[in-house]
Amino acid sequence: MIILAPMEGLLDFVLRDVLTRIGGVDRCVSEFIRVTNTLLPERTFLRIVPELLNGGLTPAGVPVRPQLLGSDPHCLADNAARVAGMGCDGVDLNFGCPAKQVNRHGGGSVLLQDPEVLYQIVRTVRAAVPAHQVVSAKMRLGFNDDSTAEECALALEAGGASEIVVHARTKADAYRPPAYWHRIADIKAKVKTPLVANGEIWNVQDALNARAESGCFDLMLGRGIVTNPGLGWAIQAHDAAVQGLPAPAAEVRWQDLPPHLHTFWQIVTGHVSERHQAGRLKQWLNFLRKYYPEAEAAYMHVRTLTRPQDIQAWIDASRLNHEHVTESA
């Protein structure tokens, strides 16, 4: 299984839509929904996970699991029950966010310092969510160090988590390489709950290395698939070839992307305030140029544009060129 990671401020419903249209993704997890001391209205969940209006699926039909972040077990349980009732396959709990502001308010990876709290949160949420829906969790290896990684995973398992994604770094590691995939194998030796490996998977070889070192076949992709939207396909093509099965297209080329950039821009202009629209496209192009040499020129051109109509003109020109190339081929 290839799972699309939650990434605050980047991998939201816009990119979920586009990346799942491209394919190679089996499930998504939403960016976190912060829960403090209130029962959130349905409109709050819908703002972050509009897929709830579509049976919890992206337009391409890929399930999206809402993720909650907080520290109060009962408040999290109440909100989990509400969002579960809105139509999704389950609820995910965030114990991995390293952001200082989040940690300062008792959420995310800071909770890894107290396995008992992890247990209480998962147990209370599990009791509130209907049995046929999943309660999963995402954790890091620890806060300042990884000495309690196994203990934290055991607490999540004891609380009733059906699946645990392990980002193979501590909070102190932030997003600096490397990812310590072998530590996921240590956790796997202690727990029976299915684990998913996450962290520093940028290409197929990274995926194979992560599987080999972690002992996990299932992977969660974040920055790697934002940078290379064909990464999920490439991993699945490798797996199919190993099994002697027909393989999907193993690469998404730069010349394949203009229709997807158009879709991305159409969603952005329909849902994002005008002053932030240009920034959203520039943000994705900035990631794409790390994989596609051709994206460098596109980024350098677009980065000077601020008016949506100017960006629309560039998008239209790119689509026309794509259609011409396709017809010629």
Short mmCIF file of N, CA and C in Angstrom, two decimals, residues 81-254:
data_model
loop_
_atom_site.label_atom_id
_atom_site.label_comp_id
_atom_site.label_asym_id
_atom_site.label_seq_id
_atom_site.Cartn_x
_atom_site.Cartn_y
_atom_site.Cartn_z
N ALA A 81 -15.62 10.98 16.81
CA ALA A 81 -16.95 10.41 16.56
C ALA A 81 -17.71 11.26 15.55
N ARG A 82 -17.59 12.58 15.67
CA ARG A 82 -18.30 13.45 14.73
C ARG A 82 -17.77 13.29 13.31
N VAL A 83 -16.46 13.35 13.13
CA VAL A 83 -15.94 13.27 11.76
C VAL A 83 -16.13 11.86 11.19
N ALA A 84 -16.08 10.84 12.04
CA ALA A 84 -16.33 9.48 11.56
C ALA A 84 -17.75 9.36 11.03
N GLY A 85 -18.68 10.07 11.67
CA GLY A 85 -20.06 10.03 11.24
C GLY A 85 -20.33 10.79 9.96
N MET A 86 -19.34 11.54 9.48
CA MET A 86 -19.51 12.32 8.25
C MET A 86 -19.16 11.52 7.00
N GLY A 87 -18.64 10.31 7.20
CA GLY A 87 -18.37 9.46 6.04
C GLY A 87 -16.92 9.37 5.67
N CYS A 88 -16.18 8.47 6.28
CA CYS A 88 -14.77 8.22 5.96
C CYS A 88 -14.45 6.81 6.45
N ASP A 89 -13.29 6.30 6.06
CA ASP A 89 -12.96 4.92 6.45
C ASP A 89 -12.44 4.82 7.86
N GLY A 90 -12.13 5.97 8.47
CA GLY A 90 -11.61 5.96 9.84
C GLY A 90 -11.00 7.30 10.20
N VAL A 91 -10.30 7.31 11.32
CA VAL A 91 -9.70 8.53 11.85
C VAL A 91 -8.24 8.25 12.20
N ASP A 92 -7.38 9.22 11.89
CA ASP A 92 -5.95 9.10 12.22
C ASP A 92 -5.61 10.09 13.32
N LEU A 93 -4.65 9.73 14.16
CA LEU A 93 -4.23 10.58 15.27
C LEU A 93 -2.77 10.99 15.09
N ASN A 94 -2.49 12.28 15.29
CA ASN A 94 -1.16 12.83 15.05
C ASN A 94 -0.34 12.85 16.34
N PHE A 95 0.73 12.04 16.34
CA PHE A 95 1.70 12.08 17.44
C PHE A 95 3.10 12.32 16.85
N GLY A 96 3.15 13.02 15.72
CA GLY A 96 4.43 13.19 15.06
C GLY A 96 4.82 14.60 14.70
N CYS A 97 3.86 15.54 14.72
CA CYS A 97 4.19 16.89 14.27
C CYS A 97 5.30 17.50 15.13
N PRO A 98 6.40 18.00 14.50
CA PRO A 98 7.51 18.54 15.27
C PRO A 98 7.45 20.06 15.47
N ALA A 99 6.41 20.71 14.93
CA ALA A 99 6.34 22.18 14.99
C ALA A 99 6.32 22.68 16.43
N LYS A 100 7.15 23.68 16.71
CA LYS A 100 7.26 24.20 18.08
C LYS A 100 5.94 24.71 18.61
N GLN A 101 5.20 25.42 17.76
CA GLN A 101 3.92 25.97 18.22
C GLN A 101 2.95 24.86 18.60
N VAL A 102 2.93 23.79 17.82
CA VAL A 102 2.06 22.65 18.12
C VAL A 102 2.50 21.97 19.40
N ASN A 103 3.80 21.71 19.52
CA ASN A 103 4.33 21.04 20.72
C ASN A 103 4.13 21.88 21.97
N ARG A 104 4.26 23.20 21.83
CA ARG A 104 4.10 24.10 22.98
C ARG A 104 2.69 24.03 23.56
N HIS A 105 1.73 23.68 22.70
CA HIS A 105 0.35 23.58 23.15
C HIS A 105 -0.06 22.13 23.42
N GLY A 106 0.94 21.28 23.60
CA GLY A 106 0.66 19.91 24.03
C GLY A 106 0.20 18.97 22.95
N GLY A 107 0.51 19.25 21.68
CA GLY A 107 0.10 18.37 20.60
C GLY A 107 1.27 17.82 19.83
N GLY A 108 1.01 16.82 18.99
CA GLY A 108 2.04 16.28 18.13
C GLY A 108 3.08 15.46 18.85
N SER A 109 4.34 15.62 18.46
CA SER A 109 5.41 14.74 18.95
C SER A 109 5.73 14.92 20.43
N VAL A 110 5.34 16.03 21.04
CA VAL A 110 5.62 16.22 22.46
C VAL A 110 4.95 15.14 23.30
N LEU A 111 3.85 14.57 22.79
CA LEU A 111 3.13 13.53 23.52
C LEU A 111 3.92 12.23 23.60
N LEU A 112 4.94 12.08 22.76
CA LEU A 112 5.76 10.87 22.80
C LEU A 112 6.59 10.78 24.07
N GLN A 113 6.60 11.86 24.84
CA GLN A 113 7.30 11.83 26.13
C GLN A 113 6.49 11.12 27.21
N ASP A 114 5.21 10.84 26.92
CA ASP A 114 4.34 10.22 27.93
C ASP A 114 3.50 9.12 27.29
N PRO A 115 4.03 7.90 27.20
CA PRO A 115 3.30 6.80 26.58
C PRO A 115 1.92 6.55 27.19
N GLU A 116 1.77 6.84 28.48
CA GLU A 116 0.46 6.64 29.12
C GLU A 116 -0.61 7.54 28.50
N VAL A 117 -0.22 8.78 28.17
CA VAL A 117 -1.17 9.68 27.52
C VAL A 117 -1.52 9.15 26.13
N LEU A 118 -0.54 8.63 25.41
CA LEU A 118 -0.82 8.03 24.10
C LEU A 118 -1.87 6.93 24.23
N TYR A 119 -1.66 6.08 25.22
CA TYR A 119 -2.60 4.98 25.45
C TYR A 119 -4.00 5.50 25.74
N GLN A 120 -4.10 6.48 26.61
CA GLN A 120 -5.41 7.00 27.00
C GLN A 120 -6.13 7.65 25.81
N ILE A 121 -5.37 8.38 24.99
CA ILE A 121 -5.99 9.03 23.83
C ILE A 121 -6.53 7.98 22.86
N VAL A 122 -5.70 7.02 22.48
CA VAL A 122 -6.12 6.02 21.51
C VAL A 122 -7.28 5.19 22.05
N ARG A 123 -7.18 4.80 23.32
CA ARG A 123 -8.24 3.97 23.92
C ARG A 123 -9.58 4.71 23.91
N THR A 124 -9.55 5.99 24.27
CA THR A 124 -10.79 6.76 24.35
C THR A 124 -11.36 7.03 22.97
N VAL A 125 -10.49 7.34 22.01
CA VAL A 125 -10.95 7.56 20.65
C VAL A 125 -11.49 6.27 20.04
N ARG A 126 -10.78 5.17 20.27
CA ARG A 126 -11.22 3.88 19.73
C ARG A 126 -12.63 3.53 20.23
N ALA A 127 -12.90 3.83 21.49
CA ALA A 127 -14.21 3.53 22.05
C ALA A 127 -15.31 4.40 21.44
N ALA A 128 -14.93 5.57 20.94
CA ALA A 128 -15.93 6.51 20.41
C ALA A 128 -16.21 6.33 18.93
N VAL A 129 -15.29 5.70 18.22
CA VAL A 129 -15.43 5.52 16.77
C VAL A 129 -16.06 4.16 16.50
N PRO A 130 -17.06 4.10 15.63
CA PRO A 130 -17.70 2.82 15.31
C PRO A 130 -16.69 1.73 14.96
N ALA A 131 -17.00 0.51 15.39
CA ALA A 131 -16.04 -0.60 15.27
C ALA A 131 -15.62 -0.87 13.83
N HIS A 132 -16.49 -0.58 12.86
CA HIS A 132 -16.15 -0.89 11.47
C HIS A 132 -15.21 0.14 10.86
N GLN A 133 -14.93 1.23 11.61
CA GLN A 133 -14.02 2.25 11.11
C GLN A 133 -12.68 2.16 11.84
N VAL A 134 -11.63 2.50 11.10
CA VAL A 134 -10.27 2.36 11.61
C VAL A 134 -9.89 3.55 12.50
N VAL A 135 -9.10 3.26 13.53
CA VAL A 135 -8.38 4.32 14.26
C VAL A 135 -6.90 4.01 14.08
N SER A 136 -6.21 4.88 13.36
CA SER A 136 -4.78 4.70 13.12
C SER A 136 -4.01 5.84 13.78
N ALA A 137 -2.70 5.73 13.81
CA ALA A 137 -1.89 6.76 14.46
C ALA A 137 -0.58 6.93 13.70
N LYS A 138 -0.05 8.15 13.76
CA LYS A 138 1.25 8.42 13.20
C LYS A 138 2.17 8.93 14.30
N MET A 139 3.35 8.34 14.41
CA MET A 139 4.30 8.71 15.45
C MET A 139 5.68 8.92 14.84
N ARG A 140 6.54 9.58 15.60
CA ARG A 140 7.96 9.61 15.29
C ARG A 140 8.67 8.63 16.24
N LEU A 141 9.97 8.55 16.11
CA LEU A 141 10.73 7.63 16.95
C LEU A 141 10.85 8.12 18.39
N GLY A 142 10.51 9.39 18.60
CA GLY A 142 10.61 9.95 19.95
C GLY A 142 10.67 11.46 19.87
N PHE A 143 10.88 12.07 21.02
CA PHE A 143 10.94 13.54 21.08
C PHE A 143 12.40 13.99 20.99
N ASN A 144 13.14 13.90 22.07
CA ASN A 144 14.55 14.29 22.04
C ASN A 144 15.46 13.15 21.56
N ASP A 145 15.04 11.92 21.79
CA ASP A 145 15.80 10.76 21.33
C ASP A 145 14.82 9.62 21.06
N ASP A 146 15.35 8.48 20.65
CA ASP A 146 14.46 7.37 20.26
C ASP A 146 14.40 6.27 21.32
N SER A 147 14.76 6.58 22.55
CA SER A 147 14.86 5.56 23.58
C SER A 147 13.52 4.94 23.96
N THR A 148 12.41 5.65 23.71
CA THR A 148 11.09 5.12 24.09
C THR A 148 10.24 4.76 22.87
N ALA A 149 10.89 4.60 21.71
CA ALA A 149 10.12 4.33 20.48
C ALA A 149 9.25 3.09 20.63
N GLU A 150 9.84 2.00 21.11
CA GLU A 150 9.08 0.77 21.27
C GLU A 150 7.96 0.93 22.29
N GLU A 151 8.25 1.61 23.40
CA GLU A 151 7.25 1.80 24.44
C GLU A 151 6.06 2.61 23.92
N CYS A 152 6.34 3.63 23.11
CA CYS A 152 5.26 4.44 22.55
C CYS A 152 4.40 3.62 21.59
N ALA A 153 5.03 2.83 20.75
CA ALA A 153 4.27 1.99 19.81
C ALA A 153 3.42 0.97 20.56
N LEU A 154 3.97 0.40 21.62
CA LEU A 154 3.20 -0.55 22.42
C LEU A 154 2.00 0.12 23.08
N ALA A 155 2.15 1.38 23.48
CA ALA A 155 1.04 2.12 24.08
C ALA A 155 -0.07 2.35 23.05
N LEU A 156 0.33 2.70 21.82
CA LEU A 156 -0.66 2.90 20.76
C LEU A 156 -1.38 1.59 20.45
N GLU A 157 -0.63 0.51 20.44
CA GLU A 157 -1.23 -0.80 20.18
C GLU A 157 -2.19 -1.19 21.30
N ALA A 158 -1.77 -0.98 22.53
CA ALA A 158 -2.62 -1.34 23.67
C ALA A 158 -3.92 -0.52 23.67
N GLY A 159 -3.83 0.71 23.18
CA GLY A 159 -5.02 1.55 23.14
C GLY A 159 -6.00 1.14 22.06
N GLY A 160 -5.54 0.35 21.09
CA GLY A 160 -6.43 -0.15 20.06
C GLY A 160 -6.17 0.37 18.67
N ALA A 161 -5.01 0.96 18.42
CA ALA A 161 -4.69 1.44 17.08
C ALA A 161 -4.65 0.27 16.10
N SER A 162 -5.28 0.44 14.94
CA SER A 162 -5.32 -0.62 13.93
C SER A 162 -4.13 -0.58 13.00
N GLU A 163 -3.45 0.55 12.98
CA GLU A 163 -2.30 0.74 12.10
C GLU A 163 -1.45 1.87 12.67
N ILE A 164 -0.14 1.74 12.55
CA ILE A 164 0.75 2.78 13.04
C ILE A 164 1.74 3.15 11.94
N VAL A 165 1.75 4.42 11.57
CA VAL A 165 2.77 4.93 10.65
C VAL A 165 3.92 5.46 11.49
N VAL A 166 5.13 5.04 11.18
CA VAL A 166 6.30 5.48 11.93
C VAL A 166 7.18 6.34 11.02
N HIS A 167 7.24 7.63 11.34
CA HIS A 167 8.20 8.52 10.68
C HIS A 167 9.54 8.27 11.36
N ALA A 168 10.49 7.75 10.61
CA ALA A 168 11.72 7.21 11.19
C ALA A 168 12.74 8.28 11.59
N ARG A 169 12.26 9.29 12.30
CA ARG A 169 13.11 10.32 12.89
C ARG A 169 12.47 10.79 14.19
N THR A 170 13.26 11.41 15.04
CA THR A 170 12.71 12.01 16.25
C THR A 170 12.29 13.45 15.97
N LYS A 171 11.62 14.04 16.94
CA LYS A 171 11.27 15.46 16.82
C LYS A 171 12.54 16.28 16.67
N ALA A 172 13.58 15.93 17.45
CA ALA A 172 14.85 16.67 17.40
C ALA A 172 15.50 16.57 16.03
N ASP A 173 15.26 15.47 15.32
CA ASP A 173 15.82 15.30 13.97
C ASP A 173 15.10 16.18 12.95
N ALA A 174 13.88 16.58 13.28
CA ALA A 174 13.04 17.36 12.36
C ALA A 174 12.92 16.63 11.03
N TYR A 175 13.34 17.26 9.92
CA TYR A 175 13.26 16.62 8.61
C TYR A 175 14.65 16.42 8.00
N ARG A 176 15.68 16.47 8.86
CA ARG A 176 17.04 16.29 8.36
C ARG A 176 17.32 14.82 8.06
N PRO A 177 17.95 14.53 6.94
CA PRO A 177 18.34 13.14 6.66
C PRO A 177 19.47 12.73 7.60
N PRO A 178 19.59 11.43 7.85
CA PRO A 178 18.83 10.34 7.24
C PRO A 178 17.57 10.02 8.03
N ALA A 179 16.79 9.09 7.49
CA ALA A 179 15.70 8.47 8.26
C ALA A 179 16.25 7.14 8.79
N TYR A 180 15.91 6.82 10.01
CA TYR A 180 16.47 5.63 10.67
C TYR A 180 15.48 4.47 10.54
N TRP A 181 15.39 3.96 9.31
CA TRP A 181 14.40 2.92 9.02
C TRP A 181 14.60 1.66 9.86
N HIS A 182 15.85 1.37 10.21
CA HIS A 182 16.11 0.14 10.98
C HIS A 182 15.43 0.18 12.35
N ARG A 183 15.17 1.38 12.86
CA ARG A 183 14.50 1.47 14.16
C ARG A 183 13.03 1.07 14.05
N ILE A 184 12.46 1.19 12.85
CA ILE A 184 11.09 0.69 12.67
C ILE A 184 11.07 -0.82 12.81
N ALA A 185 12.13 -1.48 12.33
CA ALA A 185 12.23 -2.94 12.48
C ALA A 185 12.29 -3.33 13.95
N ASP A 186 12.97 -2.52 14.77
CA ASP A 186 13.01 -2.79 16.20
C ASP A 186 11.61 -2.70 16.81
N ILE A 187 10.84 -1.72 16.35
CA ILE A 187 9.46 -1.59 16.84
C ILE A 187 8.62 -2.77 16.36
N LYS A 188 8.81 -3.14 15.11
CA LYS A 188 8.05 -4.24 14.53
C LYS A 188 8.27 -5.55 15.29
N ALA A 189 9.44 -5.68 15.86
CA ALA A 189 9.73 -6.90 16.63
C ALA A 189 8.95 -6.95 17.94
N LYS A 190 8.42 -5.79 18.36
CA LYS A 190 7.72 -5.70 19.65
C LYS A 190 6.20 -5.67 19.52
N VAL A 191 5.69 -5.15 18.42
CA VAL A 191 4.24 -4.98 18.28
C VAL A 191 3.70 -5.86 17.17
N LYS A 192 2.41 -6.17 17.26
CA LYS A 192 1.74 -6.97 16.24
C LYS A 192 0.92 -6.10 15.29
N THR A 193 0.68 -4.86 15.68
CA THR A 193 -0.09 -3.94 14.85
C THR A 193 0.65 -3.66 13.54
N PRO A 194 -0.05 -3.66 12.40
CA PRO A 194 0.61 -3.34 11.13
C PRO A 194 1.30 -1.98 11.17
N LEU A 195 2.53 -1.93 10.66
CA LEU A 195 3.30 -0.70 10.63
C LEU A 195 3.50 -0.23 9.19
N VAL A 196 3.63 1.08 9.04
CA VAL A 196 3.91 1.70 7.75
C VAL A 196 5.16 2.55 7.91
N ALA A 197 6.12 2.40 7.00
CA ALA A 197 7.38 3.16 7.08
C ALA A 197 7.24 4.49 6.36
N ASN A 198 7.82 5.54 6.96
CA ASN A 198 7.73 6.89 6.41
C ASN A 198 9.05 7.62 6.67
N GLY A 199 9.44 8.45 5.71
CA GLY A 199 10.61 9.30 5.89
C GLY A 199 11.71 9.06 4.88
N GLU A 200 12.12 10.12 4.14
CA GLU A 200 13.24 10.11 3.20
C GLU A 200 13.09 9.09 2.07
N ILE A 201 11.86 8.94 1.56
CA ILE A 201 11.65 8.05 0.42
C ILE A 201 11.45 8.93 -0.80
N TRP A 202 12.52 9.10 -1.58
CA TRP A 202 12.53 10.03 -2.72
C TRP A 202 12.48 9.32 -4.06
N ASN A 203 12.79 8.02 -4.09
CA ASN A 203 12.82 7.28 -5.34
C ASN A 203 12.60 5.80 -5.06
N VAL A 204 12.57 5.00 -6.11
CA VAL A 204 12.29 3.57 -5.95
C VAL A 204 13.35 2.89 -5.09
N GLN A 205 14.62 3.25 -5.28
CA GLN A 205 15.66 2.62 -4.48
C GLN A 205 15.50 2.94 -3.00
N ASP A 206 15.12 4.18 -2.69
CA ASP A 206 14.84 4.52 -1.30
C ASP A 206 13.71 3.66 -0.75
N ALA A 207 12.68 3.47 -1.57
CA ALA A 207 11.54 2.65 -1.14
C ALA A 207 11.99 1.23 -0.83
N LEU A 208 12.83 0.67 -1.69
CA LEU A 208 13.32 -0.69 -1.47
C LEU A 208 14.20 -0.76 -0.23
N ASN A 209 15.03 0.26 -0.04
CA ASN A 209 15.88 0.28 1.15
C ASN A 209 15.04 0.42 2.42
N ALA A 210 14.03 1.28 2.36
CA ALA A 210 13.16 1.47 3.53
C ALA A 210 12.45 0.17 3.88
N ARG A 211 11.98 -0.54 2.86
CA ARG A 211 11.32 -1.82 3.12
C ARG A 211 12.30 -2.83 3.73
N ALA A 212 13.49 -2.88 3.16
CA ALA A 212 14.47 -3.86 3.63
C ALA A 212 14.89 -3.59 5.07
N GLU A 213 15.11 -2.32 5.40
CA GLU A 213 15.60 -1.98 6.74
C GLU A 213 14.49 -1.97 7.78
N SER A 214 13.28 -1.60 7.37
CA SER A 214 12.18 -1.50 8.34
C SER A 214 11.40 -2.79 8.51
N GLY A 215 11.44 -3.63 7.49
CA GLY A 215 10.61 -4.82 7.50
C GLY A 215 9.17 -4.55 7.14
N CYS A 216 8.87 -3.33 6.69
CA CYS A 216 7.50 -2.93 6.33
C CYS A 216 7.38 -2.86 4.81
N PHE A 217 6.33 -3.47 4.28
CA PHE A 217 6.10 -3.37 2.84
C PHE A 217 5.34 -2.09 2.49
N ASP A 218 4.41 -1.69 3.38
CA ASP A 218 3.60 -0.50 3.13
C ASP A 218 4.41 0.77 3.44
N LEU A 219 4.21 1.79 2.60
CA LEU A 219 5.00 3.01 2.71
C LEU A 219 4.09 4.24 2.69
N MET A 220 4.52 5.28 3.41
CA MET A 220 3.87 6.58 3.32
C MET A 220 4.84 7.54 2.64
N LEU A 221 4.36 8.23 1.59
CA LEU A 221 5.18 9.15 0.82
C LEU A 221 4.72 10.58 1.06
N GLY A 222 5.68 11.48 1.23
CA GLY A 222 5.38 12.89 1.43
C GLY A 222 6.07 13.75 0.39
N ARG A 223 7.18 14.38 0.79
CA ARG A 223 7.88 15.28 -0.12
C ARG A 223 8.35 14.57 -1.40
N GLY A 224 8.64 13.27 -1.30
CA GLY A 224 9.12 12.53 -2.46
C GLY A 224 8.10 12.50 -3.59
N ILE A 225 6.82 12.32 -3.26
CA ILE A 225 5.81 12.23 -4.32
C ILE A 225 5.33 13.62 -4.74
N VAL A 226 5.50 14.62 -3.90
CA VAL A 226 5.22 15.99 -4.32
C VAL A 226 6.26 16.43 -5.35
N THR A 227 7.49 16.01 -5.14
CA THR A 227 8.59 16.33 -6.05
C THR A 227 8.52 15.52 -7.34
N ASN A 228 8.18 14.25 -7.22
CA ASN A 228 8.03 13.35 -8.37
C ASN A 228 6.66 12.70 -8.29
N PRO A 229 5.65 13.30 -8.93
CA PRO A 229 4.28 12.78 -8.83
C PRO A 229 4.11 11.35 -9.34
N GLY A 230 5.11 10.85 -10.08
CA GLY A 230 5.04 9.48 -10.56
C GLY A 230 5.68 8.46 -9.64
N LEU A 231 6.10 8.88 -8.45
CA LEU A 231 6.82 7.97 -7.56
C LEU A 231 5.97 6.77 -7.15
N GLY A 232 4.71 7.01 -6.83
CA GLY A 232 3.85 5.89 -6.45
C GLY A 232 3.72 4.88 -7.57
N TRP A 233 3.52 5.39 -8.80
CA TRP A 233 3.46 4.50 -9.96
C TRP A 233 4.75 3.72 -10.11
N ALA A 234 5.88 4.40 -9.95
CA ALA A 234 7.17 3.74 -10.15
C ALA A 234 7.37 2.60 -9.16
N ILE A 235 6.98 2.81 -7.90
CA ILE A 235 7.10 1.76 -6.89
C ILE A 235 6.17 0.61 -7.23
N GLN A 236 4.94 0.93 -7.62
CA GLN A 236 3.99 -0.12 -7.96
C GLN A 236 4.41 -0.88 -9.21
N ALA A 237 5.02 -0.18 -10.17
CA ALA A 237 5.51 -0.85 -11.37
C ALA A 237 6.62 -1.84 -11.02
N HIS A 238 7.50 -1.43 -10.12
CA HIS A 238 8.57 -2.34 -9.67
C HIS A 238 7.96 -3.57 -9.01
N ASP A 239 6.98 -3.36 -8.14
CA ASP A 239 6.37 -4.49 -7.44
C ASP A 239 5.69 -5.44 -8.42
N ALA A 240 5.00 -4.87 -9.42
CA ALA A 240 4.32 -5.70 -10.41
C ALA A 240 5.33 -6.52 -11.21
N ALA A 241 6.43 -5.87 -11.60
CA ALA A 241 7.45 -6.58 -12.39
C ALA A 241 8.05 -7.73 -11.60
N VAL A 242 8.30 -7.52 -10.31
CA VAL A 242 8.85 -8.57 -9.46
C VAL A 242 7.91 -9.77 -9.41
N GLN A 243 6.60 -9.49 -9.42
CA GLN A 243 5.61 -10.56 -9.35
C GLN A 243 5.24 -11.12 -10.72
N GLY A 244 5.85 -10.59 -11.77
CA GLY A 244 5.55 -11.05 -13.10
C GLY A 244 4.19 -10.61 -13.59
N LEU A 245 3.69 -9.51 -13.06
CA LEU A 245 2.38 -8.99 -13.44
C LEU A 245 2.53 -7.81 -14.40
N PRO A 246 1.48 -7.50 -15.16
CA PRO A 246 1.54 -6.31 -16.03
C PRO A 246 1.82 -5.08 -15.19
N ALA A 247 2.76 -4.28 -15.60
CA ALA A 247 3.18 -3.13 -14.81
C ALA A 247 2.55 -1.85 -15.34
N PRO A 248 2.15 -0.94 -14.44
CA PRO A 248 1.67 0.37 -14.88
C PRO A 248 2.83 1.20 -15.42
N ALA A 249 2.50 2.31 -16.06
CA ALA A 249 3.55 3.21 -16.53
C ALA A 249 4.46 3.57 -15.37
N ALA A 250 5.77 3.42 -15.57
CA ALA A 250 6.71 3.57 -14.46
C ALA A 250 7.21 4.99 -14.26
N GLU A 251 6.77 5.92 -15.11
CA GLU A 251 7.30 7.27 -14.98
C GLU A 251 6.27 8.29 -15.44
N VAL A 252 6.20 9.39 -14.74
CA VAL A 252 5.43 10.54 -15.19
C VAL A 252 6.43 11.57 -15.68
N ARG A 253 6.43 11.82 -16.98
CA ARG A 253 7.40 12.72 -17.58
C ARG A 253 6.94 14.17 -17.44
N TRP A 254 7.88 15.09 -17.57
CA TRP A 254 7.52 16.50 -17.48
C TRP A 254 6.46 16.87 -18.51
#
